[in-house]
mmCIF file of C-alpha atoms in Angstrom:
data_model
loop_
_atom_site.group_PDB
_atom_site.id
_atom_site.type_symbol
_atom_site.label_atom_id
_atom_site.label_comp_id
_atom_site.label_asym_id
_atom_site.label_seq_id
_atom_site.Cartn_x
_atom_site.Cartn_y
_atom_site.Cartn_z
ATOM 1 C CA MET A 1 0.000 0.000 0.000
ATOM 2 C CA ILE A 2 2.824 2.406 0.822
ATOM 3 C CA GLU A 3 4.303 1.807 -2.635
ATOM 4 C CA GLU A 4 0.966 2.364 -4.370
ATOM 5 C CA THR A 5 -0.023 5.536 -2.502
ATOM 6 C CA HIS A 6 1.529 8.956 -2.028
ATOM 7 C CA TYR A 7 1.821 11.016 1.125
ATOM 8 C CA ASP A 8 0.202 14.233 -0.043
ATOM 9 C CA THR A 9 -0.435 17.483 1.824
ATOM 10 C CA VAL A 10 -0.292 19.606 -1.342
ATOM 11 C CA HIS A 11 -3.650 18.826 -2.933
ATOM 12 C CA ASN A 12 -5.698 19.301 0.246
ATOM 13 C CA PHE A 13 -3.901 22.593 0.891
ATOM 14 C CA LEU A 14 -4.576 23.890 -2.620
ATOM 15 C CA ASP A 15 -8.216 22.728 -2.405
ATOM 16 C CA PHE A 16 -8.465 24.777 0.784
ATOM 17 C CA TYR A 17 -6.903 27.795 -0.943
ATOM 18 C CA GLN A 18 -9.217 27.583 -3.948
ATOM 19 C CA SER A 19 -12.291 27.189 -1.742
ATOM 20 C CA PHE A 20 -11.292 30.267 0.235
ATOM 21 C CA LYS A 21 -10.809 32.358 -2.918
ATOM 22 C CA GLN A 22 -14.080 31.162 -4.446
ATOM 23 C CA SER A 23 -15.970 32.019 -1.260
ATOM 24 C CA ASN A 24 -14.940 35.700 -1.530
ATOM 25 C CA ALA A 25 -14.322 35.588 2.214
ATOM 26 C CA LYS A 26 -11.712 37.932 3.662
ATOM 27 C CA ASN A 27 -11.117 36.432 7.100
ATOM 28 C CA LEU A 28 -9.208 33.167 6.702
ATOM 29 C CA ARG A 29 -9.510 32.244 10.387
ATOM 30 C CA ARG A 30 -13.311 32.228 10.278
ATOM 31 C CA PHE A 31 -13.310 30.352 6.972
ATOM 32 C CA PHE A 32 -10.834 27.807 8.363
ATOM 33 C CA GLN A 33 -12.994 27.122 11.408
ATOM 34 C CA LYS A 34 -16.053 26.329 9.288
ATOM 35 C CA TYR A 35 -14.312 24.613 6.386
ATOM 36 C CA VAL A 36 -15.051 20.897 5.966
ATOM 37 C CA PRO A 37 -11.819 19.178 4.888
ATOM 38 C CA PRO A 38 -12.387 16.707 2.039
ATOM 39 C CA VAL A 39 -11.002 13.184 2.439
ATOM 40 C CA ASN A 40 -10.685 10.830 -0.534
ATOM 41 C CA ARG A 41 -8.721 7.824 -1.761
ATOM 42 C CA ARG A 42 -6.552 9.812 -4.197
ATOM 43 C CA HIS A 43 -4.899 12.472 -2.053
ATOM 44 C CA HIS A 44 -3.723 10.868 1.169
ATOM 45 C CA MET A 45 -2.228 12.251 4.337
ATOM 46 C CA CYS A 46 -1.834 10.308 7.583
ATOM 47 C CA VAL A 47 -5.535 10.096 8.475
ATOM 48 C CA SER A 48 -6.755 8.751 5.137
ATOM 49 C CA LEU A 49 -3.698 6.488 4.852
ATOM 50 C CA GLY A 50 -4.767 4.923 8.140
ATOM 51 C CA MET A 51 -8.307 4.515 6.824
ATOM 52 C CA GLU A 52 -6.950 3.073 3.589
ATOM 53 C CA ILE A 53 -4.856 0.387 5.233
ATOM 54 C CA ILE A 54 -7.754 -0.722 7.435
ATOM 55 C CA SER A 55 -9.957 -0.872 4.321
ATOM 56 C CA ARG A 56 -7.407 -3.013 2.488
ATOM 57 C CA ILE A 57 -7.019 -5.376 5.428
ATOM 58 C CA SER A 58 -10.822 -5.665 5.485
ATOM 59 C CA ASP A 59 -10.799 -6.918 1.898
ATOM 60 C CA VAL A 60 -8.636 -9.867 2.974
ATOM 61 C CA TYR A 61 -9.377 -10.439 6.675
ATOM 62 C CA PRO A 62 -12.535 -8.503 7.668
ATOM 63 C CA GLU A 63 -12.627 -10.057 11.151
ATOM 64 C CA ILE A 64 -9.094 -8.748 11.836
ATOM 65 C CA ALA A 65 -9.750 -5.323 10.295
ATOM 66 C CA GLU A 66 -12.578 -4.779 12.778
ATOM 67 C CA LEU A 67 -10.015 -4.834 15.602
ATOM 68 C CA PHE A 68 -7.874 -2.014 14.157
ATOM 69 C CA TYR A 69 -8.713 1.610 14.940
ATOM 70 C CA LEU A 70 -7.303 5.088 14.327
ATOM 71 C CA VAL A 71 -5.310 6.601 17.190
ATOM 72 C CA SER A 72 -4.012 10.131 17.723
ATOM 73 C CA CYS A 73 -0.459 11.327 18.180
ATOM 74 C CA GLU A 74 1.115 14.437 19.678
ATOM 75 C CA GLU A 75 4.500 14.935 18.053
ATOM 76 C CA ALA A 76 7.764 16.011 19.710
ATOM 77 C CA VAL A 77 6.503 16.246 23.299
ATOM 78 C CA GLU A 78 9.101 17.997 25.457
ATOM 79 C CA ASP A 79 7.650 17.090 28.868
ATOM 80 C CA VAL A 80 6.366 13.526 28.551
ATOM 81 C CA PRO A 81 5.455 12.992 32.269
ATOM 82 C CA GLY A 82 3.709 16.362 32.413
ATOM 83 C CA TYR A 83 1.739 15.696 29.236
ATOM 84 C CA VAL A 84 0.566 12.285 30.455
ATOM 85 C CA GLU A 85 -0.332 13.655 33.891
ATOM 86 C CA HIS A 86 -2.301 16.514 32.303
ATOM 87 C CA CYS A 87 -4.337 14.097 30.164
ATOM 88 C CA GLU A 88 -4.900 11.673 33.027
ATOM 89 C CA GLU A 89 -5.974 14.337 35.523
ATOM 90 C CA GLN A 90 -8.158 16.350 33.144
ATOM 91 C CA GLN A 91 -9.543 13.353 31.234
ATOM 92 C CA ILE A 92 -8.743 13.248 27.543
ATOM 93 C CA GLU A 93 -11.932 15.005 26.352
ATOM 94 C CA ILE A 94 -11.183 18.083 28.476
ATOM 95 C CA ALA A 95 -7.411 18.039 27.945
ATOM 96 C CA ALA A 96 -7.921 17.748 24.178
ATOM 97 C CA PHE A 97 -8.739 21.460 23.887
ATOM 98 C CA SER A 98 -5.079 22.282 24.538
ATOM 99 C CA LEU A 99 -3.615 19.492 22.405
ATOM 100 C CA GLU A 100 -2.428 19.725 18.806
ATOM 101 C CA LYS A 101 -2.736 16.087 17.631
ATOM 102 C CA GLU A 102 -0.759 16.594 14.402
ATOM 103 C CA HIS A 103 -0.647 12.925 13.440
ATOM 104 C CA ALA A 104 -2.827 9.819 13.269
ATOM 105 C CA LEU A 105 -1.942 6.165 12.871
ATOM 106 C CA VAL A 106 -3.501 2.730 13.342
ATOM 107 C CA ALA A 107 -3.447 0.430 16.380
ATOM 108 C CA MET A 108 -4.804 -2.922 17.557
ATOM 109 C CA LYS A 109 -4.710 -4.361 21.072
ATOM 110 C CA ILE A 110 -3.149 -7.830 21.250
ATOM 111 C CA ASN A 111 -2.417 -10.460 23.865
ATOM 112 C CA VAL A 112 0.366 -13.016 23.528
ATOM 113 C CA ALA A 113 0.071 -15.872 26.019
ATOM 114 C CA GLY A 114 -1.389 -13.592 28.667
ATOM 115 C CA ARG A 115 0.968 -10.676 27.899
ATOM 116 C CA ASP A 116 -0.618 -7.423 26.691
ATOM 117 C CA GLY A 117 0.643 -5.425 23.759
ATOM 118 C CA MET A 118 -0.283 -3.414 20.669
ATOM 119 C CA LEU A 119 0.212 -3.622 16.932
ATOM 120 C CA ILE A 120 1.028 -0.253 15.348
ATOM 121 C CA LEU A 121 0.703 0.609 11.646
ATOM 122 C CA ASP A 122 1.991 4.006 10.538
ATOM 123 C CA PRO A 123 1.784 4.479 6.751
ATOM 124 C CA GLY A 124 1.718 8.257 7.261
ATOM 125 C CA TYR A 125 5.367 8.165 8.359
ATOM 126 C CA HIS A 126 6.221 5.552 5.704
ATOM 127 C CA VAL A 127 6.738 2.725 8.215
ATOM 128 C CA ALA A 128 6.629 -0.372 5.989
ATOM 129 C CA ARG A 129 6.089 -2.881 8.771
ATOM 130 C CA ALA A 130 3.659 -3.778 11.502
ATOM 131 C CA VAL A 131 5.332 -2.732 14.765
ATOM 132 C CA THR A 132 4.734 -4.939 17.806
ATOM 133 C CA VAL A 133 4.780 -3.147 21.167
ATOM 134 C CA MET A 134 4.766 -5.459 24.191
ATOM 135 C CA GLN A 135 4.330 -4.052 27.697
ATOM 136 C CA ASP A 136 7.149 -6.254 29.000
ATOM 137 C CA HIS A 137 9.506 -5.404 26.056
ATOM 138 C CA VAL A 138 9.959 -9.147 25.413
ATOM 139 C CA TYR A 139 9.515 -11.042 22.120
ATOM 140 C CA PRO A 140 7.770 -10.330 19.800
ATOM 141 C CA HIS A 141 8.480 -6.717 20.831
ATOM 142 C CA THR A 142 9.979 -4.913 17.807
ATOM 143 C CA GLY A 143 12.339 -2.521 19.631
ATOM 144 C CA TRP A 144 14.618 -0.099 17.763
ATOM 145 C CA PHE A 145 14.673 -0.388 13.971
ATOM 146 C CA THR A 146 16.143 1.670 11.125
ATOM 147 C CA GLN A 147 13.431 3.612 9.339
ATOM 148 C CA SER A 148 15.725 5.316 6.820
ATOM 149 C CA ASP A 149 19.454 5.423 6.205
ATOM 150 C CA GLU A 150 20.437 8.111 3.720
ATOM 151 C CA PRO A 151 23.889 9.698 3.304
ATOM 152 C CA ALA A 152 22.780 12.902 5.043
ATOM 153 C CA CYS A 153 20.641 11.388 7.789
ATOM 154 C CA LYS A 154 19.992 8.092 9.532
ATOM 155 C CA ARG A 155 16.608 7.760 11.265
ATOM 156 C CA GLU A 156 15.652 5.086 13.806
ATOM 157 C CA TYR A 157 12.312 4.459 15.538
ATOM 158 C CA SER A 158 11.232 2.672 18.700
ATOM 159 C CA TYR A 159 7.785 2.234 20.261
ATOM 160 C CA VAL A 160 7.259 1.455 23.954
ATOM 161 C CA PHE A 161 4.433 1.824 26.462
ATOM 162 C CA ASN A 162 4.719 4.862 28.691
ATOM 163 C CA GLU A 163 5.862 3.745 32.155
ATOM 164 C CA ASP A 164 3.184 5.831 33.915
ATOM 165 C CA SER A 165 0.166 5.026 31.745
ATOM 166 C CA ASP A 166 -0.757 2.152 29.430
ATOM 167 C CA SER A 167 -3.012 4.610 27.605
ATOM 168 C CA PHE A 168 0.039 6.041 25.841
ATOM 169 C CA ILE A 169 2.765 4.620 23.643
ATOM 170 C CA GLU A 170 5.996 6.565 23.330
ATOM 171 C CA TRP A 171 7.192 6.792 19.743
ATOM 172 C CA ARG A 172 10.897 7.568 20.011
ATOM 173 C CA GLU A 173 12.780 8.932 17.008
ATOM 174 C CA ARG A 174 16.579 8.931 16.941
ATOM 175 C CA THR A 175 18.249 10.833 14.097
ATOM 176 C CA MET A 176 21.926 11.099 13.264
ATOM 177 C CA ARG A 177 22.821 14.040 11.042
ATOM 178 C CA ALA A 178 26.326 15.438 10.489
ATOM 179 C CA GLY A 179 27.649 13.371 13.377
ATOM 180 C CA LYS A 180 25.090 14.779 15.820
ATOM 181 C CA GLN A 181 22.355 12.696 17.429
ATOM 182 C CA LYS A 182 18.885 14.040 18.174
ATOM 183 C CA LEU A 183 16.191 12.216 20.161
ATOM 184 C CA GLU A 184 12.502 13.153 20.109
ATOM 185 C CA THR A 185 9.519 11.507 21.772
ATOM 186 C CA SER A 186 5.960 11.647 20.489
ATOM 187 C CA LEU A 187 2.961 10.287 22.376
ATOM 188 C CA VAL A 188 0.302 8.050 20.836
ATOM 189 C CA TYR A 189 -2.981 7.792 22.737
ATOM 190 C CA VAL A 190 -4.123 4.188 22.284
ATOM 191 C CA GLU A 191 -6.776 3.737 24.957
ATOM 192 C CA ARG A 192 -9.670 4.565 22.654
ATOM 193 C CA PRO A 193 -10.314 5.209 18.934
ATOM 194 C CA TYR A 194 -9.611 8.684 17.568
ATOM 195 C CA MET A 195 -13.092 9.840 16.537
ATOM 196 C CA THR A 196 -12.255 13.413 15.451
ATOM 197 C CA ALA A 197 -9.265 12.732 13.197
ATOM 198 C CA ILE A 198 -10.660 14.625 10.201
ATOM 199 C CA ASP A 199 -11.920 17.615 12.142
ATOM 200 C CA VAL A 200 -8.702 17.932 14.173
ATOM 201 C CA THR A 201 -5.656 16.394 12.476
ATOM 202 C CA VAL A 202 -6.672 16.978 8.844
ATOM 203 C CA ARG A 203 -7.897 20.483 9.671
ATOM 204 C CA ARG A 204 -4.753 21.339 11.629
ATOM 205 C CA ASN A 205 -2.593 20.249 8.694
ATOM 206 C CA LEU A 206 -4.326 22.694 6.340
ATOM 207 C CA VAL A 207 -2.552 25.661 7.939
ATOM 208 C CA TYR A 208 0.798 23.979 8.629
ATOM 209 C CA ASN A 209 3.721 25.878 7.124
ATOM 210 C CA PHE A 210 5.196 23.003 5.117
ATOM 211 C CA ARG A 211 3.719 20.992 2.230
ATOM 212 C CA SER A 212 4.863 17.787 0.555
ATOM 213 C CA LEU A 213 3.855 15.290 -2.112
ATOM 214 C CA LEU A 214 5.925 12.129 -1.723
ATOM 215 C CA SER A 215 6.299 8.794 -3.463
ATOM 216 C CA ARG A 216 7.506 5.845 -1.366
ATOM 217 C CA ASP A 217 8.899 2.438 -2.289
ATOM 218 C CA GLY A 218 7.882 -0.888 -0.756
ATOM 219 C CA LYS A 219 10.397 -0.495 2.063
ATOM 220 C CA GLY A 220 9.123 2.947 3.043
ATOM 221 C CA ARG A 221 11.941 4.914 1.420
ATOM 222 C CA VAL A 222 10.832 8.317 0.141
ATOM 223 C CA CYS A 223 12.173 8.151 -3.410
ATOM 224 C CA ALA A 224 10.575 11.059 -5.307
ATOM 225 C CA GLY A 225 8.502 14.115 -4.616
ATOM 226 C CA ILE A 226 7.966 17.822 -4.134
ATOM 227 C CA TYR A 227 8.102 19.827 -0.934
ATOM 228 C CA PHE A 228 8.002 23.500 -0.027
ATOM 229 C CA PRO A 229 7.763 25.732 3.038
ATOM 230 C CA ILE A 230 5.120 28.473 3.203
ATOM 231 C CA ALA A 231 7.146 31.685 2.869
ATOM 232 C CA LEU A 232 5.716 35.069 3.846
ATOM 233 C CA ASN A 233 7.749 36.917 1.202
ATOM 234 C CA PRO A 234 6.675 35.808 -2.304
ATOM 235 C CA ALA A 235 10.167 36.536 -3.583
ATOM 236 C CA ASP A 236 11.541 33.877 -1.228
ATOM 237 C CA ALA A 237 8.936 31.231 -2.052
ATOM 238 C CA HIS A 238 10.624 28.124 -3.422
ATOM 239 C CA PHE A 239 10.019 24.435 -3.956
ATOM 240 C CA THR A 240 12.299 21.417 -4.034
ATOM 241 C CA ILE A 241 11.861 18.432 -6.331
ATOM 242 C CA PHE A 242 13.742 15.151 -6.017
ATOM 243 C CA TYR A 243 13.756 11.814 -7.798
ATOM 244 C CA ASP A 244 15.927 8.800 -8.629
ATOM 245 C CA THR A 245 17.746 8.508 -11.928
ATOM 246 C CA ALA A 246 17.835 5.327 -14.011
ATOM 247 C CA ASN A 247 21.159 4.355 -12.435
ATOM 248 C CA GLY A 248 19.804 4.770 -8.907
ATOM 249 C CA GLN A 249 21.303 8.155 -8.071
ATOM 250 C CA SER A 250 19.173 10.666 -6.177
ATOM 251 C CA VAL A 251 18.707 14.093 -7.787
ATOM 252 C CA LYS A 252 17.485 17.164 -5.895
ATOM 253 C CA SER A 253 16.733 20.616 -7.340
ATOM 254 C CA LYS A 254 15.542 23.751 -5.509
ATOM 255 C CA GLN A 255 13.734 26.401 -7.558
ATOM 256 C CA LEU A 256 11.875 29.668 -6.988
ATOM 257 C CA PHE A 257 8.144 29.531 -7.601
ATOM 258 C CA SER A 258 8.494 32.721 -9.621
ATOM 259 C CA ILE A 259 10.050 30.800 -12.537
ATOM 260 C CA LEU A 260 6.640 29.214 -13.140
ATOM 261 C CA ALA A 261 4.916 32.546 -13.796
ATOM 262 C CA ASP A 262 5.363 32.199 -17.560
ATOM 263 C CA ALA A 263 5.172 28.604 -18.812
ATOM 264 C CA THR A 264 6.972 29.546 -22.038
ATOM 265 C CA ARG A 265 10.035 30.809 -20.155
ATOM 266 C CA ILE A 266 10.690 27.961 -17.734
ATOM 267 C CA PRO A 267 14.394 27.013 -18.042
ATOM 268 C CA ALA A 268 15.090 23.823 -19.988
ATOM 269 C CA SER A 269 17.011 22.372 -17.054
ATOM 270 C CA VAL A 270 13.956 22.727 -14.803
ATOM 271 C CA MET A 271 11.692 21.169 -17.420
ATOM 272 C CA GLN A 272 14.093 18.243 -17.655
ATOM 273 C CA HIS A 273 13.805 17.682 -13.898
ATOM 274 C CA LEU A 274 9.995 17.842 -14.069
ATOM 275 C CA GLU A 275 9.920 15.406 -17.006
ATOM 276 C CA CYS A 276 11.912 12.931 -14.909
ATOM 277 C CA LEU A 277 9.824 13.510 -11.777
ATOM 278 C CA ALA A 278 6.343 13.224 -13.317
ATOM 279 C CA PRO A 279 6.347 9.462 -14.045
ATOM 280 C CA GLN A 280 7.813 8.688 -10.609
ATOM 281 C CA LEU A 281 4.800 10.461 -9.096
ATOM 282 C CA ARG A 282 2.540 8.749 -11.677
ATOM 283 C CA PHE A 283 1.553 12.167 -13.045
ATOM 284 C CA GLU A 284 1.162 13.396 -16.583
ATOM 285 C CA LEU A 285 3.615 16.257 -17.107
ATOM 286 C CA ASP A 286 0.789 18.731 -17.821
ATOM 287 C CA ASP A 287 -0.953 17.783 -14.577
ATOM 288 C CA LEU A 288 2.259 18.231 -12.597
ATOM 289 C CA MET A 289 2.832 21.612 -14.206
ATOM 290 C CA ALA A 290 -0.733 22.687 -13.407
ATOM 291 C CA LEU A 291 -0.305 21.655 -9.776
ATOM 292 C CA LEU A 292 2.928 23.613 -9.421
ATOM 293 C CA LYS A 293 1.426 26.651 -11.168
ATOM 294 C CA LEU A 294 -1.490 26.665 -8.714
ATOM 295 C CA ALA A 295 0.970 26.351 -5.822
ATOM 296 C CA ALA A 296 2.928 29.289 -7.269
ATOM 297 C CA ASP A 297 -0.257 31.388 -7.464
ATOM 298 C CA CYS A 298 -1.022 30.528 -3.845
ATOM 299 C CA MET A 299 2.497 31.417 -2.672
ATOM 300 C CA SER A 300 2.205 34.815 -4.390
ATOM 301 C CA ASP A 301 -1.042 35.600 -2.535
ATOM 302 C CA PHE A 302 0.502 37.626 0.283
ATOM 303 C CA ASP A 303 -2.723 38.221 2.239
ATOM 304 C CA PHE A 304 -3.660 34.525 2.266
ATOM 305 C CA VAL A 305 -0.163 33.403 3.258
ATOM 306 C CA LYS A 306 0.084 36.043 5.992
ATOM 307 C CA GLN A 307 -3.217 34.981 7.561
ATOM 308 C CA LEU A 308 -2.344 31.300 7.263
ATOM 309 C CA LEU A 309 1.003 31.734 9.012
ATOM 310 C CA HIS A 310 -0.676 33.673 11.829
ATOM 311 C CA ILE A 311 -3.119 30.796 12.396
ATOM 312 C CA ASN A 312 -0.286 28.266 12.325
ATOM 313 C CA ASN A 313 1.701 30.303 14.852
ATOM 314 C CA ASP A 314 -1.305 30.615 17.152
ATOM 315 C CA ILE A 315 -1.822 26.843 17.115
ATOM 316 C CA GLY A 316 1.847 26.335 17.892
ATOM 317 C CA GLU A 317 1.690 28.727 20.826
ATOM 318 C CA MET A 318 -1.514 27.125 22.109
ATOM 319 C CA SER A 319 0.148 23.710 22.287
ATOM 320 C CA ALA A 320 3.666 24.883 23.225
ATOM 321 C CA ASP A 321 3.305 23.879 26.875
ATOM 322 C CA ASN A 322 2.330 20.270 26.122
#
């Protein structure tokens, strides 16, 4: 499934932008609060990828698929004990008003010879395996595994139950970049299904300041795609494309969105990159060009971008103490 689907936060973002412009609304915050995010089986982010994998399991083993459910995740939690205590004391429904819940994945409760554990599926972060999390850390507990190992960065993941509460699993991410190691912990709430994933996680992602459209291989390696930050100054707005050549080398090219203003004047070198990228994203070249042109129009809309970044900052400040 990971090989057949993309991780895509570009299309939903541009749908949001077009809906806002067509509404003739001026206040993006009010529009954002009432907007109903579309979810489909073509443009996936973490929530719909979780739904997709449960649907595909249902086609083969419906009785097993019924036991899987979406769960929510708070990424990069700085104070893990404090976060857990806050949720336990306040109860999750009340605490949720101060939580960001940027990510969603799939879980299933299991029991192995009287020992409790969980299965975790995370296609949104390109994890191409079912992760087993046992409370006692004993077989078949997965433990640390290498998620990606590229020349510039090695990334390893581990999932364990929080020592203070079985309602949470700690997703630990260890990255090694330029000889420096960084460790982050995210918290997955597994006690109950995540019922508001579309209204919270998908909606929150709409105003996030980074977009990506990524193709993955069967092992979860991100092998081709487009990504771009949301820049306040249109002159600084840029996008990066990357793909694999026929001989297996990885190519990366960073370009200003402004070069797309006139389709007849796009440099030949850029067109060559896009011609190589399109089939690896399973796009027709014209469709890829249209997508990038719409993204360029959005990035040049100063008022929209300014309002969007303000909303994103406010959400970040709201959840900063988690």
